[in-house]
Amino acid sequence: MELASLIVACIALLFGIFTFIFHDNKLKKQERKLNDYQLKKNEIEELEIKKAQIRGNIVKVGKGPRTLKVYNKGRSKALNVRFELISNADRLDIFKNPFPYELLNPQDSTEVIFRLIVGFPKTIKVKFIWDDDFQKNNEFTQVLTL
């Protein structure tokens, strides 16, 4: 009887140790995944802090001149901001062009004012180029509706 009790106790002890080790390994694996996820999230956040994001919108009031409002929606300052008209440039008469723009802080904007020439298109394709703390010569191409 004593031997049977000892065997049952040993089996229970071994089962408990096995369960503990299995559960502990599972928890450590989950913890490693969470730590890796948090590290990646922090790295992405650090990169986003270094990036500017230059975008544009067309503002129109009546049938007069149009305004291309260029703004920085990123979290870093944009330096040496430039823009190029990729398509339909010959159909626009730009008469106020502040580019290249030296510094565009986050959430700031500037404007390009232009008139449309007869037979103007419905859209223009614009490429914005800028430098920021992340890298030089960032580019973003955008199609804007006139």
CSV table of C-alpha atoms in Angstrom, one decimal, residues 32-130:
chain,number,residue,atom,x,y,z
A,32,ARG,CA,8.7,37.4,-26.0
A,33,LYS,CA,6.1,38.0,-28.7
A,34,LEU,CA,4.6,40.9,-26.7
A,35,ASN,CA,8.1,42.4,-26.1
A,36,ASP,CA,9.0,42.0,-29.8
A,37,TYR,CA,5.7,43.7,-30.8
A,38,GLN,CA,6.3,46.6,-28.3
A,39,LEU,CA,9.9,47.1,-29.6
A,40,LYS,CA,8.7,47.2,-33.2
A,41,LYS,CA,5.9,49.6,-32.3
A,42,ASN,CA,8.4,51.9,-30.5
A,43,GLU,CA,10.8,51.8,-33.5
A,44,ILE,CA,8.0,52.7,-35.9
A,45,GLU,CA,6.9,55.5,-33.5
A,46,GLU,CA,10.5,56.8,-33.4
A,47,LEU,CA,10.7,56.8,-37.2
A,48,GLU,CA,7.3,58.6,-37.5
A,49,ILE,CA,8.6,61.4,-35.2
A,50,LYS,CA,11.4,62.0,-37.7
A,51,LYS,CA,9.1,62.2,-40.8
A,52,ALA,CA,7.3,65.1,-42.4
A,53,GLN,CA,4.4,64.4,-44.7
A,54,ILE,CA,3.8,67.0,-47.4
A,55,ARG,CA,0.4,67.0,-49.1
A,56,GLY,CA,-1.7,69.4,-51.1
A,57,ASN,CA,-5.3,70.5,-51.7
A,58,ILE,CA,-6.9,72.7,-54.3
A,59,VAL,CA,-9.0,75.5,-52.9
A,60,LYS,CA,-11.3,77.2,-55.4
A,61,VAL,CA,-13.5,80.2,-54.9
A,62,GLY,CA,-15.8,80.9,-57.8
A,63,LYS,CA,-14.3,81.0,-61.3
A,64,GLY,CA,-11.2,83.0,-60.4
A,65,PRO,CA,-7.8,81.9,-59.4
A,66,ARG,CA,-7.2,78.6,-57.7
A,67,THR,CA,-5.0,78.0,-54.7
A,68,LEU,CA,-2.8,74.9,-54.1
A,69,LYS,CA,-2.6,74.7,-50.4
A,70,VAL,CA,0.6,72.7,-49.5
A,71,TYR,CA,0.7,71.5,-45.9
A,72,ASN,CA,2.8,69.3,-43.6
A,73,LYS,CA,0.7,66.7,-41.9
A,74,GLY,CA,3.7,64.9,-40.4
A,75,ARG,CA,5.3,65.2,-37.0
A,76,SER,CA,8.7,66.6,-38.1
A,77,LYS,CA,9.7,69.8,-39.9
A,78,ALA,CA,10.1,69.7,-43.6
A,79,LEU,CA,13.1,71.4,-45.1
A,80,ASN,CA,13.7,72.6,-48.7
A,81,VAL,CA,10.1,71.8,-49.8
A,82,ARG,CA,9.8,71.7,-53.6
A,83,PHE,CA,7.0,70.7,-56.0
A,84,GLU,CA,6.9,69.7,-59.6
A,85,LEU,CA,3.8,69.7,-61.9
A,86,ILE,CA,4.1,66.3,-63.6
A,87,SER,CA,1.0,66.6,-65.9
A,88,ASN,CA,-0.9,69.5,-67.4
A,89,ALA,CA,1.6,72.2,-66.4
A,90,ASP,CA,1.1,74.0,-69.6
A,91,ARG,CA,-2.5,74.7,-68.7
A,92,LEU,CA,-1.8,76.6,-65.5
A,93,ASP,CA,-0.6,80.2,-65.1
A,94,ILE,CA,1.2,80.3,-61.8
A,95,PHE,CA,1.6,83.8,-60.4
A,96,LYS,CA,2.4,83.3,-56.7
A,97,ASN,CA,4.9,80.5,-56.2
A,98,PRO,CA,6.9,80.5,-52.9
A,99,PHE,CA,8.8,77.3,-53.8
A,100,PRO,CA,11.4,76.1,-52.9
A,101,TYR,CA,10.1,76.6,-49.4
A,102,GLU,CA,12.8,76.7,-46.7
A,103,LEU,CA,11.0,75.3,-43.7
A,104,LEU,CA,7.5,74.0,-43.2
A,105,ASN,CA,6.8,73.0,-39.6
A,106,PRO,CA,4.3,70.3,-38.6
A,107,GLN,CA,0.7,71.4,-39.3
A,108,ASP,CA,1.8,74.6,-41.2
A,109,SER,CA,1.0,75.4,-44.8
A,110,THR,CA,1.8,77.6,-47.7
A,111,GLU,CA,0.0,78.4,-50.9
A,112,VAL,CA,0.6,78.5,-54.7
A,113,ILE,CA,-1.9,80.7,-56.5
A,114,PHE,CA,-2.6,80.0,-60.2
A,115,ARG,CA,-5.1,80.7,-63.0
A,116,LEU,CA,-6.4,78.2,-65.3
A,117,ILE,CA,-5.8,78.6,-69.1
A,118,VAL,CA,-8.6,77.9,-71.5
A,119,GLY,CA,-9.1,74.2,-72.0
A,120,PHE,CA,-7.7,73.3,-68.6
A,121,PRO,CA,-7.8,69.7,-67.5
A,122,LYS,CA,-9.9,68.4,-64.6
A,123,THR,CA,-6.9,67.2,-62.7
A,124,ILE,CA,-3.2,67.9,-62.3
A,125,LYS,CA,-0.5,65.5,-61.1
A,126,VAL,CA,1.9,67.1,-58.6
A,127,LYS,CA,5.1,65.7,-57.0
A,128,PHE,CA,6.2,67.1,-53.7
A,129,ILE,CA,9.9,66.7,-52.6
A,130,TRP,CA,11.3,67.6,-49.2
